[in-house]
mmCIF file of C-alpha atoms and ligand atoms in Angstrom:
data_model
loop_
_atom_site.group_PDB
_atom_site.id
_atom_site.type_symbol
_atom_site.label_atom_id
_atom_site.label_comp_id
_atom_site.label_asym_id
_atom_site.label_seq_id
_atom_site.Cartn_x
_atom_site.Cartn_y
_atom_site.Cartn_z
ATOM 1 C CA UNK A 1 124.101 106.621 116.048
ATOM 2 C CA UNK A 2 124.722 110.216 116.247
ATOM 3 C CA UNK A 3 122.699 112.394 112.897
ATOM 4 C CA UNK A 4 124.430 114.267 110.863
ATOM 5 C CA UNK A 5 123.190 118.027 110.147
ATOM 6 C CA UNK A 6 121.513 118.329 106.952
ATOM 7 C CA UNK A 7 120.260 121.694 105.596
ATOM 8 C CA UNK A 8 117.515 121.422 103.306
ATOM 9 C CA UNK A 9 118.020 123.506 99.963
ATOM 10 C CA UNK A 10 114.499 122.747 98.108
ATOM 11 C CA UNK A 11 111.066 121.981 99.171
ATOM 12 C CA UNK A 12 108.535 121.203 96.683
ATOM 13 C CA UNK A 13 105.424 120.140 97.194
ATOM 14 C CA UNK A 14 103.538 116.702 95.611
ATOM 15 C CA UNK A 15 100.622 115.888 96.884
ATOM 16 C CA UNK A 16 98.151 117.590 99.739
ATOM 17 C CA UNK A 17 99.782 115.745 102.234
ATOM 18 C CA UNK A 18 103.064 114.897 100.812
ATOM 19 C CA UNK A 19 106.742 117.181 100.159
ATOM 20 C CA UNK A 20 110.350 116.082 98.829
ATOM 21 C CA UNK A 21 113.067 117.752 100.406
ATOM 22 C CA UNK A 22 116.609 118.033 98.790
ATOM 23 C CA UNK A 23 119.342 117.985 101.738
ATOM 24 C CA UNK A 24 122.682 118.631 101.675
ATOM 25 C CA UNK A 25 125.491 117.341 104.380
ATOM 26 C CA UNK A 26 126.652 120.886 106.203
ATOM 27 C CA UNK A 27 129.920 118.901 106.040
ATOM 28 C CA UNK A 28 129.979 119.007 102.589
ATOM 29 C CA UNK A 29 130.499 115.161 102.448
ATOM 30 C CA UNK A 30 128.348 113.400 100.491
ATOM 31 C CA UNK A 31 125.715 110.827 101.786
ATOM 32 C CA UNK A 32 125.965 107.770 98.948
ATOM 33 C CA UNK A 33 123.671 105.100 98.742
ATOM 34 C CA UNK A 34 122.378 102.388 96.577
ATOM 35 C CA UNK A 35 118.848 102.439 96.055
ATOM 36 C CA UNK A 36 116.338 101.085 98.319
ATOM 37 C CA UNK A 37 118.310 102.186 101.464
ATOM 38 C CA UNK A 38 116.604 104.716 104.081
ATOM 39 C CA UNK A 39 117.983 107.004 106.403
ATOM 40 C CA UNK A 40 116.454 107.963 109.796
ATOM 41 C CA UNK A 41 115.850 111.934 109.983
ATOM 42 C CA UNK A 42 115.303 113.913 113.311
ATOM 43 C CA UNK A 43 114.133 117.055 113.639
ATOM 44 C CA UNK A 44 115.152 118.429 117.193
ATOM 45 C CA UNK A 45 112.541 118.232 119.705
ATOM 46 C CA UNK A 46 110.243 116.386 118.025
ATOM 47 C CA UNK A 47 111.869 112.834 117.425
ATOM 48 C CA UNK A 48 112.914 110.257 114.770
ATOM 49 C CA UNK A 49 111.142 108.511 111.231
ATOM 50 C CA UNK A 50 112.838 106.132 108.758
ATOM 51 C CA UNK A 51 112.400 107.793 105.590
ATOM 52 C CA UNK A 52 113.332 106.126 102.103
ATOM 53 C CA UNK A 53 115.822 107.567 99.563
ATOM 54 C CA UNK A 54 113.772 108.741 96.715
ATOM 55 C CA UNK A 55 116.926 110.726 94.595
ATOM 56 C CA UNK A 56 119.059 109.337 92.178
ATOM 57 C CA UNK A 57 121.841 107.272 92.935
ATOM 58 C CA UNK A 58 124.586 109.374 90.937
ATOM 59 C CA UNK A 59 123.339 112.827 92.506
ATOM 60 C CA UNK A 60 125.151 111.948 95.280
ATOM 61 C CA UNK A 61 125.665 115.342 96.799
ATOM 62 C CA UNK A 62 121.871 116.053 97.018
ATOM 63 C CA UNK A 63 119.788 113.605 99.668
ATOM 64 C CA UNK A 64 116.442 113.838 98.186
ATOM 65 C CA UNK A 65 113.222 112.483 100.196
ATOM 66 C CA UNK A 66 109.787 112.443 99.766
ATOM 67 C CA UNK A 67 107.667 112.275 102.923
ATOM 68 C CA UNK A 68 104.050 112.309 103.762
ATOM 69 C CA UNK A 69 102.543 113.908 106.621
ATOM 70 C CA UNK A 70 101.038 111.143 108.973
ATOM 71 C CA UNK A 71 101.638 112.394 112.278
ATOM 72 C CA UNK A 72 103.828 114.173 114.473
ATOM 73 C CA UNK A 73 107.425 113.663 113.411
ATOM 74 C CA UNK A 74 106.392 113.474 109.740
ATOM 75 C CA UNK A 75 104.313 116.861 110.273
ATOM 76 C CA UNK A 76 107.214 118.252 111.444
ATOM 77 C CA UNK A 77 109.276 117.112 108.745
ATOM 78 C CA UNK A 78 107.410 118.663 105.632
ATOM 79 C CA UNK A 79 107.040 121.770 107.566
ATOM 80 C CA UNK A 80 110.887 122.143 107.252
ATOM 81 C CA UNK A 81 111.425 125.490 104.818
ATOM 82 C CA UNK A 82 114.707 126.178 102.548
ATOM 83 C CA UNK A 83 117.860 126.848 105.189
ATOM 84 C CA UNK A 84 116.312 125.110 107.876
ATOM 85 C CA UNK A 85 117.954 122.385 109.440
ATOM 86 C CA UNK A 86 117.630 118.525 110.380
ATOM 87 C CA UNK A 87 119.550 115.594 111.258
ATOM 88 C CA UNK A 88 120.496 112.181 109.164
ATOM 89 C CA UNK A 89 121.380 108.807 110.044
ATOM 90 C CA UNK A 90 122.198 106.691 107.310
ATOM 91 C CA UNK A 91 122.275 105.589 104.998
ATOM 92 C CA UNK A 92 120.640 102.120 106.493
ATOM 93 C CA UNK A 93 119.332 99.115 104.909
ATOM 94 C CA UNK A 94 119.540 96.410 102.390
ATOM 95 C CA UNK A 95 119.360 97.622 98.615
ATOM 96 C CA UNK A 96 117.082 96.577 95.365
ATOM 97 C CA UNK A 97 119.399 93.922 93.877
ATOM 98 C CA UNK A 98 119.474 95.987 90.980
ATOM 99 C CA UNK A 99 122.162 94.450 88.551
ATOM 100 C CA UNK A 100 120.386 91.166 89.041
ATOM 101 C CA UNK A 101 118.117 92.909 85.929
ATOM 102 C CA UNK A 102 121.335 93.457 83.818
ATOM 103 C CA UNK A 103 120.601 91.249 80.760
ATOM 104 C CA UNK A 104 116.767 90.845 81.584
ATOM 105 C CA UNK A 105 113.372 92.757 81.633
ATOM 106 C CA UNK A 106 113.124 94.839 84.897
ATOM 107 C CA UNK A 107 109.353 95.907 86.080
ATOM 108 C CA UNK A 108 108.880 97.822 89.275
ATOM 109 C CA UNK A 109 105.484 97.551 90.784
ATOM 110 C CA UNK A 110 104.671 100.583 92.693
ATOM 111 C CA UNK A 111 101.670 101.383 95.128
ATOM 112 C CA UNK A 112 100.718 104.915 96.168
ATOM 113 C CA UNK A 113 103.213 106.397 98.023
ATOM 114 C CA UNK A 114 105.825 103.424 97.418
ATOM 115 C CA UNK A 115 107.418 105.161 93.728
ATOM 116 C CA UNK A 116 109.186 106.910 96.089
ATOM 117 C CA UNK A 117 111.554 104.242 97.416
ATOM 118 C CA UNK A 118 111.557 102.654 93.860
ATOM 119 C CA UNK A 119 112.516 105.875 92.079
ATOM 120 C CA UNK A 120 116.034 105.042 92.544
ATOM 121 C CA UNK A 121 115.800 101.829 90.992
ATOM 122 C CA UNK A 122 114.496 104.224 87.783
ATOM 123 C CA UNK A 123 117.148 106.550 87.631
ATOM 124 C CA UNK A 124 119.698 103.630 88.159
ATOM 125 C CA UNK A 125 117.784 101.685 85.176
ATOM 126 C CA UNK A 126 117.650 104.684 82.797
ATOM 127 C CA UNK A 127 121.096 105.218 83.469
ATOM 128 C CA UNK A 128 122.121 101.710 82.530
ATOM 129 C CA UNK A 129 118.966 101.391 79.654
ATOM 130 C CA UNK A 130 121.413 99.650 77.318
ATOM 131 C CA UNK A 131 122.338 96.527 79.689
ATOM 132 C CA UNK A 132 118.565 95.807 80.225
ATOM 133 C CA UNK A 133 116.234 94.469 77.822
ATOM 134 C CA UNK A 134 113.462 96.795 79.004
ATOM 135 C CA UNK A 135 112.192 98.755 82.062
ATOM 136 C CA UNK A 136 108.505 98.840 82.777
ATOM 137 C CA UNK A 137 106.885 100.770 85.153
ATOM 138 C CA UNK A 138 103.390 99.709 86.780
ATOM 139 C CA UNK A 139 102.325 102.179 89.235
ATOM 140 C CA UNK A 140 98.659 102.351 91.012
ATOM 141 C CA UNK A 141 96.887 104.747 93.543
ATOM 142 C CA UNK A 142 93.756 105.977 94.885
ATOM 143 C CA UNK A 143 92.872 108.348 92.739
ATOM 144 C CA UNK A 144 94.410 110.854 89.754
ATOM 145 C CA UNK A 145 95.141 113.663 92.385
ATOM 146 C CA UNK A 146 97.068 110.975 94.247
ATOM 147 C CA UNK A 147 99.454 110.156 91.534
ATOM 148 C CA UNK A 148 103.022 110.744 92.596
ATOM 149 C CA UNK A 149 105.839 112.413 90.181
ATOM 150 C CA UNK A 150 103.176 112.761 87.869
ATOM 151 C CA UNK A 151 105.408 114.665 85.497
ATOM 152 C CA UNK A 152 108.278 112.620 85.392
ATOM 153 C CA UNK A 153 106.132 109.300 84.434
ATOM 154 C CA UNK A 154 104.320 110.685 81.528
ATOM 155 C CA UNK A 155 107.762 111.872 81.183
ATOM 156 C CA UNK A 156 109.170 108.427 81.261
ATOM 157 C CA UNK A 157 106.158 106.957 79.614
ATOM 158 C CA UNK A 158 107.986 108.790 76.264
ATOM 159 C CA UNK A 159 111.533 107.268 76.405
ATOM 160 C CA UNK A 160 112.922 104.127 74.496
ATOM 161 C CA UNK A 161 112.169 101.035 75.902
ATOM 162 C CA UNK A 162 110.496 101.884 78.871
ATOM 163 C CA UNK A 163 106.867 101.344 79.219
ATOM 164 C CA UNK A 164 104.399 103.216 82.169
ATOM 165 C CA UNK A 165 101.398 101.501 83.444
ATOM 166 C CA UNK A 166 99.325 104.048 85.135
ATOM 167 C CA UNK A 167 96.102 102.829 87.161
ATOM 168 C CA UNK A 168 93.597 104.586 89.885
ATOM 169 C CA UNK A 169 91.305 103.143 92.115
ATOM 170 C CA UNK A 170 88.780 105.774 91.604
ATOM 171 C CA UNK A 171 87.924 108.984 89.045
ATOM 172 C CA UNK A 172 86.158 111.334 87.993
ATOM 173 C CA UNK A 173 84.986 111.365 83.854
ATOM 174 C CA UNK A 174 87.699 113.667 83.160
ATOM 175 C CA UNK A 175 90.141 111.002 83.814
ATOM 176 C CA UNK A 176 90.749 109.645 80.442
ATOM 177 C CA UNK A 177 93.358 106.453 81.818
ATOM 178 C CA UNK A 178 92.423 103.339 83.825
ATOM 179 C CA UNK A 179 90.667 102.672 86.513
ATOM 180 C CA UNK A 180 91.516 99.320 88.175
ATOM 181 C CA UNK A 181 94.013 97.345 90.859
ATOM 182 C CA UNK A 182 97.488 97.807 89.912
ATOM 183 C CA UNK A 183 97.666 93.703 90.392
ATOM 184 C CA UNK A 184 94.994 93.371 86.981
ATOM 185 C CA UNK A 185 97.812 95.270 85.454
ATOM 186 C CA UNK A 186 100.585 93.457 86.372
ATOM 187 C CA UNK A 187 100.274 90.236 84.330
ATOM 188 C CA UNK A 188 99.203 92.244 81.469
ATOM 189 C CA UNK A 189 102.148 94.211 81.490
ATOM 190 C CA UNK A 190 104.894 91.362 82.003
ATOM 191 C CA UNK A 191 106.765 90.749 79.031
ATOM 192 C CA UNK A 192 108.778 87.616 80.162
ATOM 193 C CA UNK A 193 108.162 85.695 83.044
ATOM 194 C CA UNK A 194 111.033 83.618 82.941
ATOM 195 C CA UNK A 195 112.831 86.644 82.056
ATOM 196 C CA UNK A 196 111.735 89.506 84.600
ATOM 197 C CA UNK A 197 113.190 91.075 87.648
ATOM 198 C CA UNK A 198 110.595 92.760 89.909
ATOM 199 C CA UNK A 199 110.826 95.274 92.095
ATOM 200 C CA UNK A 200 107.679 95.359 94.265
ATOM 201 C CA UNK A 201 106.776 98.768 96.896
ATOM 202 C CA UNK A 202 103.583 99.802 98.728
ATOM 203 C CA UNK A 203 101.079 98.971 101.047
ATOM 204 C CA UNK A 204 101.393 95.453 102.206
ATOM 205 C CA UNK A 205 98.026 93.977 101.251
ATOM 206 C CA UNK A 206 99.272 96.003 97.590
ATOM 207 C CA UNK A 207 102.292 93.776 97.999
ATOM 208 C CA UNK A 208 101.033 91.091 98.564
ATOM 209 C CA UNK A 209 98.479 90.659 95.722
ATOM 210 C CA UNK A 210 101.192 91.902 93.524
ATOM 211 C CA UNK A 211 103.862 89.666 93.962
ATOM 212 C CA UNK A 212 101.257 86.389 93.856
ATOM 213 C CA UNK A 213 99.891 88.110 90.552
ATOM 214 C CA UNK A 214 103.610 87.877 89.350
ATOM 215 C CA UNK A 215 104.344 84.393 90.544
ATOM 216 C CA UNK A 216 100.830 83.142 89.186
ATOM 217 C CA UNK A 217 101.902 84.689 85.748
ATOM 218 C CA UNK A 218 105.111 82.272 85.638
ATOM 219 C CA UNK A 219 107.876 84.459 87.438
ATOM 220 C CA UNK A 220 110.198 82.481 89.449
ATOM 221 C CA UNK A 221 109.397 83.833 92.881
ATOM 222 C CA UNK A 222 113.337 84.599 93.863
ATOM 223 C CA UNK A 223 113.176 87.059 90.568
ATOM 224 C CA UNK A 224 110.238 89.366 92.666
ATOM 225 C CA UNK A 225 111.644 91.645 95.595
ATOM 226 C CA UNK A 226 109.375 93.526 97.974
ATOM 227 C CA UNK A 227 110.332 96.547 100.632
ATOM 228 C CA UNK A 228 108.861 96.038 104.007
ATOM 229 C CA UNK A 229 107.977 98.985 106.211
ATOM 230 C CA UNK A 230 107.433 98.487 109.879
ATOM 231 C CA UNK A 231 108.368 101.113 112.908
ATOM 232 C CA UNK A 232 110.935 101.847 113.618
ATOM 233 C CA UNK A 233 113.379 103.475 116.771
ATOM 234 C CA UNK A 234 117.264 102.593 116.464
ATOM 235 C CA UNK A 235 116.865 101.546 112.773
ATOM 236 C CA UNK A 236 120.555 99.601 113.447
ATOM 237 C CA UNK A 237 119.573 95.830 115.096
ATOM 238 C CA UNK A 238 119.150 97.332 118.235
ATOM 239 C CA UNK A 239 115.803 97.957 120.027
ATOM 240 C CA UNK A 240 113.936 95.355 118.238
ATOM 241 C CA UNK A 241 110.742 97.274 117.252
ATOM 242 C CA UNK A 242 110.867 96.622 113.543
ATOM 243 C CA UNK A 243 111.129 92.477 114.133
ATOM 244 C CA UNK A 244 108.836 91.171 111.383
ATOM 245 C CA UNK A 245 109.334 87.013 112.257
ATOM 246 C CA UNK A 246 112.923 86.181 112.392
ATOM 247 C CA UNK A 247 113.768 89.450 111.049
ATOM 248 C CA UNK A 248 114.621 92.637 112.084
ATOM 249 C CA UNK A 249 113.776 94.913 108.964
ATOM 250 C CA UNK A 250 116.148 97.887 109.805
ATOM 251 C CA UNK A 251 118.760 95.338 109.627
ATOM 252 C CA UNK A 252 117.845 92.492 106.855
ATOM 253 C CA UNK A 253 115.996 94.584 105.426
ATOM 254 C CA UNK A 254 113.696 96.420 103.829
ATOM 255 C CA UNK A 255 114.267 95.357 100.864
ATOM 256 C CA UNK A 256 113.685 91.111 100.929
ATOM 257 C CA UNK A 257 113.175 88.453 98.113
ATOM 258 C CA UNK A 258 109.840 87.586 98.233
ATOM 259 C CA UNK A 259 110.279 84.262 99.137
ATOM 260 C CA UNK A 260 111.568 85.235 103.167
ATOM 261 C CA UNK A 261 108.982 87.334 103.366
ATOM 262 C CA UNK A 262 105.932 85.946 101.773
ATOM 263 C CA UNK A 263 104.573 83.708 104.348
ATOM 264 C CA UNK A 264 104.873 86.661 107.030
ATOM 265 C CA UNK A 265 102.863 88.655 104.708
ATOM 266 C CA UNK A 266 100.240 86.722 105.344
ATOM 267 C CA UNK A 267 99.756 86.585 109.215
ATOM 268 C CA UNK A 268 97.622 89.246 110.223
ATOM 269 C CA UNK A 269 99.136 91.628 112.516
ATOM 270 C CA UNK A 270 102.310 90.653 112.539
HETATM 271 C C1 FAD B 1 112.136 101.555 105.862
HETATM 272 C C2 FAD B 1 111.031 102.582 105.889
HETATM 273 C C3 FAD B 1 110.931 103.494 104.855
HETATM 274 C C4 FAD B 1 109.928 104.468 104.874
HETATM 275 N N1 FAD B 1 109.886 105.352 103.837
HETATM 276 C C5 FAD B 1 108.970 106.339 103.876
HETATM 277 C C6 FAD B 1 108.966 107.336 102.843
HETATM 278 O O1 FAD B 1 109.764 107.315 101.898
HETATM 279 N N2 FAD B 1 108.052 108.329 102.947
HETATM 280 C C7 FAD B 1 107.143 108.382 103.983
HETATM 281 O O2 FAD B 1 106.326 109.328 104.021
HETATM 282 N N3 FAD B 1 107.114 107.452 104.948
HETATM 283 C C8 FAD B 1 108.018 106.446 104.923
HETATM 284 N N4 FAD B 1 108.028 105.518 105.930
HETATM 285 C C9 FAD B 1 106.989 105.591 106.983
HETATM 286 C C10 FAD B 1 107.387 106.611 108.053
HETATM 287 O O3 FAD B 1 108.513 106.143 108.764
HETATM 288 C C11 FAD B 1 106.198 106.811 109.015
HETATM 289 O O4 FAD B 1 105.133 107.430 108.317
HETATM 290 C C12 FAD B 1 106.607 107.680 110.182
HETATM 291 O O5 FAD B 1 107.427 106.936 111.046
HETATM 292 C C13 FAD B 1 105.400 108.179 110.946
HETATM 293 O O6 FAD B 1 105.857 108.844 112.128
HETATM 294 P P1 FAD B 1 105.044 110.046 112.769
HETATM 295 O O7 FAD B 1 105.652 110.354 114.087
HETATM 296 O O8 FAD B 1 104.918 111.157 111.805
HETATM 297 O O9 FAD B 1 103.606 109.440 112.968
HETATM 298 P P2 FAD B 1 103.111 108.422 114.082
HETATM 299 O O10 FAD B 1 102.311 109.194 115.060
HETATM 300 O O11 FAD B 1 104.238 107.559 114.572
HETATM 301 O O12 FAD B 1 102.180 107.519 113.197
HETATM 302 C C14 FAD B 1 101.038 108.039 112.503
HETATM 303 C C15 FAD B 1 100.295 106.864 111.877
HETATM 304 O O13 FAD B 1 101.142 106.194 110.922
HETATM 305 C C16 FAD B 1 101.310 104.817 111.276
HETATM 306 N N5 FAD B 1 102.699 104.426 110.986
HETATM 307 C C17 FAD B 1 103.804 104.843 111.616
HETATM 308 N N6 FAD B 1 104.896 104.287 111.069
HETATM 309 C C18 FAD B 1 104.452 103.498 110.070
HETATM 310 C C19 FAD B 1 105.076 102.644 109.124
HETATM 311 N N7 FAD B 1 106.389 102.451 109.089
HETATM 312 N N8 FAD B 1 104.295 101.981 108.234
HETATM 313 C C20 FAD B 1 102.953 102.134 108.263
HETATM 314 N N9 FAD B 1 102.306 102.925 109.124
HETATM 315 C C21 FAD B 1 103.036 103.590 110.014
HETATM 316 C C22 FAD B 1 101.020 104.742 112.752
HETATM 317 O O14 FAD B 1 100.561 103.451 113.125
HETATM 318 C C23 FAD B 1 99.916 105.781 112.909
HETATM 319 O O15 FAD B 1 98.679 105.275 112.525
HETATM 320 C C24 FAD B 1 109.005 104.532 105.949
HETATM 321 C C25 FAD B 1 109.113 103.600 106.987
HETATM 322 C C26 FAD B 1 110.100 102.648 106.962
HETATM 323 C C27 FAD B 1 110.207 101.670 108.079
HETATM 324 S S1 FES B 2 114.462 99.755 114.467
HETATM 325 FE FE1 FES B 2 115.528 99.008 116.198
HETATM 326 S S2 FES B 2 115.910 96.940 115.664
HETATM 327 FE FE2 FES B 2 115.081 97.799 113.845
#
């Protein structure tokens, strides 16, 4: 229960609203995780926020995050400078079932500010490109100033075997790419349906639509995986604020096969 001091050692900047911090464990010992797991980071006096690992997997001296700026403890959060100090439970969580896409295609679906908690599953994929049969990335947002790691997908957009699907909502007529719902891209992108592991993250409704365009396509729906986000206080099974249905998502969760998930998805509210 009790968070470990963290300093943070970069801050950069992605969006308007939006930073990744790189932490490191003032104990020198390092975090680990598997990707898809979150840690809960406090920042003295102002309170707690589940926050998802968005580093890679084998940097496991460096806890990278990035974190928007939605309200008080996330404010606080990205206003955290180099040297400055904050405190980390975790890691927490269930993990993308990554090596369940050794052999087959892997796509990761990715809304808005959801590449961040499917980054990992990127590095981990690149890492291991030769015991896939392909990676592609489909990734949608609101608009071409809200694209996330811009650089490192046109980046991966130019590596073997790996295809990026980029899509906005909205743009202006210097944007040269698509405009459209990342779900319209999703079936066009899928190689194999019989043959795919996804990896779906982002706003629910995103979700949603997403993993239905994959099933309607012909994917099996125990071969899609989503990541739930609800709020969140203990983040261990305790307090019971993150129950979504039978589950508690700090503890089953967030990362679910679609199938336990996808008729809670549905109920408004829940
Ligand atoms: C497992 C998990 C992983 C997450 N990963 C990230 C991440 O990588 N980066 C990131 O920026 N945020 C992430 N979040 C969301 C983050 O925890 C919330 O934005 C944060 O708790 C907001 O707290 P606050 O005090 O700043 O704002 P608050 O004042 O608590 O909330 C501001 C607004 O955000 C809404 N809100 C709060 N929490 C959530 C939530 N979990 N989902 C949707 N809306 C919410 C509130 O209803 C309110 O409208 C994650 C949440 C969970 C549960
Ligand atoms: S956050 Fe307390 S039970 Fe999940």
């Amino acid at each position: 229960m009790l968070p470990r001091p963290f300093e943070i050692r970069a801050r950069r900047p992605e969006l308007a609203d939006c930073v990744t911090l790189e932490m490191a464990a003032v104990d020198g010992q390092p975090l680990g995780f598997a990707p898809g797991q979150f840690t809960m980071l406090y920042v003295h006096g102002v309170g707690e926020i589940a926050i998802s690992i968005s580093g890679d997997p084998t940097a496991s001296d460096t806890l990278t995050q990035t974190i928007r700026s939605v309200g008080a403890v996330s404010n606080a959060v990205c206003d955290l400078q180099e040297g400055q100090m904050i405190g980390v439970r975790g890691p927490l969580g269930t993990a993308w079932p990554v090596e369940r896409a050794i052999d087959k295609h892997l796509m990761v679906v990715a809304g808005g500010l959801g590449l961040a908690p499917t980054r990992p599953i990127i590095y981990w994929a690149l890492a291991n490109r030769d015991r896939l049969k392909s990676i592609d990335i489909v990734y949608g947002t609101r608009s071409p100033e809200q694209i996330l790691y811009a650089q490192q997908l046109l980046g991966w957009s130019t590596t073997d075997g790996v295809r990026v699907g980029v899509t906005v909502d909205r743009a202006g007529h210097d944007w040269t790419g698509r405009v459209g719902l990342v779900t319209d891209l999703v079936p066009a992108m899928l190689r194999d349906p019989a043959e795919t592991v996804a990896m779906v993250c982002g706003p629910e409704i995103m979700m949603r639509f997403a993993a239905q365009a994959l099933a309607d396509a012909g994917m099996p729906e125990h071969d899609i995986h989503v990541s739930m986000e609800r709020n969140m206080k203990c983040g261990i099974g305790w307090c019971g604020h993150c129950q979504l249905g039978p589950h508690l998502i700090c503890r089953d969760g967030p990362v679910f096969p679609y199938p336990a998930v996808r008729d809670l998805m549905t109920v408004w509210e829940l």
